[in-house]
mmCIF file of C-alpha atoms in Angstrom:
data_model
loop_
_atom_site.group_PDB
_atom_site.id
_atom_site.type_symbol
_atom_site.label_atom_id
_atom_site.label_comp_id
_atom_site.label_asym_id
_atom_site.label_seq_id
_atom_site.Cartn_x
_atom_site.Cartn_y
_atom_site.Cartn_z
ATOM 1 C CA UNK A 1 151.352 -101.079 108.465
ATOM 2 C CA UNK A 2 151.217 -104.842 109.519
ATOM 3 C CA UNK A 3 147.601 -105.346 110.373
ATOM 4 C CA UNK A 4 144.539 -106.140 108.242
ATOM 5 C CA UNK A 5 142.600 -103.521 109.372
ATOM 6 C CA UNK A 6 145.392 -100.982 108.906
ATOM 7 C CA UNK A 7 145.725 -102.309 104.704
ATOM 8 C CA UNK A 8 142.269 -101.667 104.648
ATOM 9 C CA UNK A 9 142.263 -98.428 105.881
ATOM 10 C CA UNK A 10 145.073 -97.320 103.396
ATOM 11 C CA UNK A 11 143.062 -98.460 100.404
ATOM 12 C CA UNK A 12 140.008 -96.865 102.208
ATOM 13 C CA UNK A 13 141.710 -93.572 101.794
ATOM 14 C CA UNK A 14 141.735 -93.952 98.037
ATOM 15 C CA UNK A 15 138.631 -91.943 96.302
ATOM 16 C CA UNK A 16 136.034 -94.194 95.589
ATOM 17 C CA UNK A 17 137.513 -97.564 97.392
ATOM 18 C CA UNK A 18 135.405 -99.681 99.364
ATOM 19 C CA UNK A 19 135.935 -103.782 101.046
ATOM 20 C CA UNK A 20 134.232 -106.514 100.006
ATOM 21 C CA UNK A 21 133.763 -109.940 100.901
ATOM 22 C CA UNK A 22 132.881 -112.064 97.657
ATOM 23 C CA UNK A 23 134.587 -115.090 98.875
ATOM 24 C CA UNK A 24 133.216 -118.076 100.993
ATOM 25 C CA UNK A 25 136.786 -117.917 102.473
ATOM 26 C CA UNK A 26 136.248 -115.097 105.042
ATOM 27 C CA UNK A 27 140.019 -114.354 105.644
ATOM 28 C CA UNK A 28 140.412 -113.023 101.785
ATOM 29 C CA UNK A 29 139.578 -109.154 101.679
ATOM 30 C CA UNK A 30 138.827 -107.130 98.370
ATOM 31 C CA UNK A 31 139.044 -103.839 97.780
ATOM 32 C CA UNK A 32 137.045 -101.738 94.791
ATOM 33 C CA UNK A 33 136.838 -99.175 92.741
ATOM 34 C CA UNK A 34 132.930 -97.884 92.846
ATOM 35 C CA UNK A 35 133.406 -96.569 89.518
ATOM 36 C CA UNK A 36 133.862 -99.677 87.935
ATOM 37 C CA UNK A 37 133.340 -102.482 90.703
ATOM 38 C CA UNK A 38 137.107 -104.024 89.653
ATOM 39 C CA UNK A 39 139.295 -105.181 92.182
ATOM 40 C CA UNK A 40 142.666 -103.302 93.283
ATOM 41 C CA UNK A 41 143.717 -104.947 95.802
ATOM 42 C CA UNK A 42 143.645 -108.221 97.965
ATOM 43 C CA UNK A 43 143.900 -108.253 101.724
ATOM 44 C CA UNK A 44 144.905 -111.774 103.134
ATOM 45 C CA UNK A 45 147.073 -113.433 105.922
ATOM 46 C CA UNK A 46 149.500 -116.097 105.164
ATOM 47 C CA UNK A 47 152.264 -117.903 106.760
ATOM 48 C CA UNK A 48 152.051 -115.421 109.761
ATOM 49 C CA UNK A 49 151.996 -112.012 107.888
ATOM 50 C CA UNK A 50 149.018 -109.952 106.351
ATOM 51 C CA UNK A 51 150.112 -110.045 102.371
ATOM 52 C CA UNK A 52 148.468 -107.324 100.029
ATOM 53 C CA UNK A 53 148.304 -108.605 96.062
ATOM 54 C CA UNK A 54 148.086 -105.506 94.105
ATOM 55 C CA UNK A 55 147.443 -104.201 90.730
ATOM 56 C CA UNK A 56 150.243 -102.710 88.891
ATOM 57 C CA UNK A 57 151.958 -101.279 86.067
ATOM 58 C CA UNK A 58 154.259 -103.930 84.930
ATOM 59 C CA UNK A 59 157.730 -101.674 85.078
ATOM 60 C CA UNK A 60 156.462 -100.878 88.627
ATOM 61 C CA UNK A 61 155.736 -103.643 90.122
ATOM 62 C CA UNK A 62 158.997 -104.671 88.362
ATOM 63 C CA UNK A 63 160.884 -101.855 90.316
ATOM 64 C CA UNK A 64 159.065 -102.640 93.587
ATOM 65 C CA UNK A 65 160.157 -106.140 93.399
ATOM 66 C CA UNK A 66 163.918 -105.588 92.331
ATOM 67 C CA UNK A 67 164.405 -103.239 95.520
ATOM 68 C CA UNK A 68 162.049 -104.863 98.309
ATOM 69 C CA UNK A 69 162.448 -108.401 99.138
ATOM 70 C CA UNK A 70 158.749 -108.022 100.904
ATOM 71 C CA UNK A 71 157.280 -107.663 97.113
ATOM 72 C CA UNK A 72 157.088 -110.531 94.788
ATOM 73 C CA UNK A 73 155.311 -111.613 91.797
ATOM 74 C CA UNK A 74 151.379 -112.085 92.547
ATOM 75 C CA UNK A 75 150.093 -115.326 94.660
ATOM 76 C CA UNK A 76 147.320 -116.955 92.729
ATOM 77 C CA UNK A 77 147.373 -113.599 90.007
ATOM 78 C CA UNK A 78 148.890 -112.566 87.060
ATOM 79 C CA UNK A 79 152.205 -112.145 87.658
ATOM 80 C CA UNK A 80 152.414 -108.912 84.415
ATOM 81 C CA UNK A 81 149.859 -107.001 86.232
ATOM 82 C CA UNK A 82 149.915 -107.876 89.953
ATOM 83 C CA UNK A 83 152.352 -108.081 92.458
ATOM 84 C CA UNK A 84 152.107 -109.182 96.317
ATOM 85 C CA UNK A 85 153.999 -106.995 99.177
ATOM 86 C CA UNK A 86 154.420 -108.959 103.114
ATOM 87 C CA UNK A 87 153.171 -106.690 105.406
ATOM 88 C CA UNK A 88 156.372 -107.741 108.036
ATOM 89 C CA UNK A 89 157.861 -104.682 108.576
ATOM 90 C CA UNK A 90 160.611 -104.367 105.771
ATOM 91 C CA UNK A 91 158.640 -101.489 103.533
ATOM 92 C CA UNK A 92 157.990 -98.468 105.561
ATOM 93 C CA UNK A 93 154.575 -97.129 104.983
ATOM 94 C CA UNK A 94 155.772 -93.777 103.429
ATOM 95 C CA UNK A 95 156.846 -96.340 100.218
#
């Protein structure tokens, strides 16, 4: 997965997800939960990738980050619960 549309259609696939656009900044994509309207995810491109900032367990996104230089702590999140993963290639979209 390295394009926008192709993160969005993975989250799509999750019951219940949906986009959303709450920002004047049109390049930021959020994806839901209908149950509860809360974000999951963050769709955005940045120094010529698409990154994904995503809600995690902490000893996750701890794991993710020790063993794929693509995932790092959260830009602009909290860096316990969210993590952000470079859509360039490195992380094959099995993981």
């Amino acid at each position: 997965m390295l394009t926008r549309q192709e993160a969005i259609e993975a989250c799509l696939r999750l019951p219940g997800a949906y986009e959303d656009y709450p920002f004047e900044d049109p390049n930021w994509t959020i994806m839901r939960h209908h149950g509860n309207c809360k974000m999951f995810a963050a769709i955005y491109a940045r120094q010529g990738h698409i990154w994904l900032n995503l809600k995690a367990d902490p000893m996750w996104g701890d794991l993710w980050k020790q063993n794929w230089p693509a995932v790092v702590p959260a830009y602009h999140m909290n860096k316990a619960h969210w993590l952000t993963a470079a859509l360039d290639g490195t992380v094959s979209d099995d993981t």
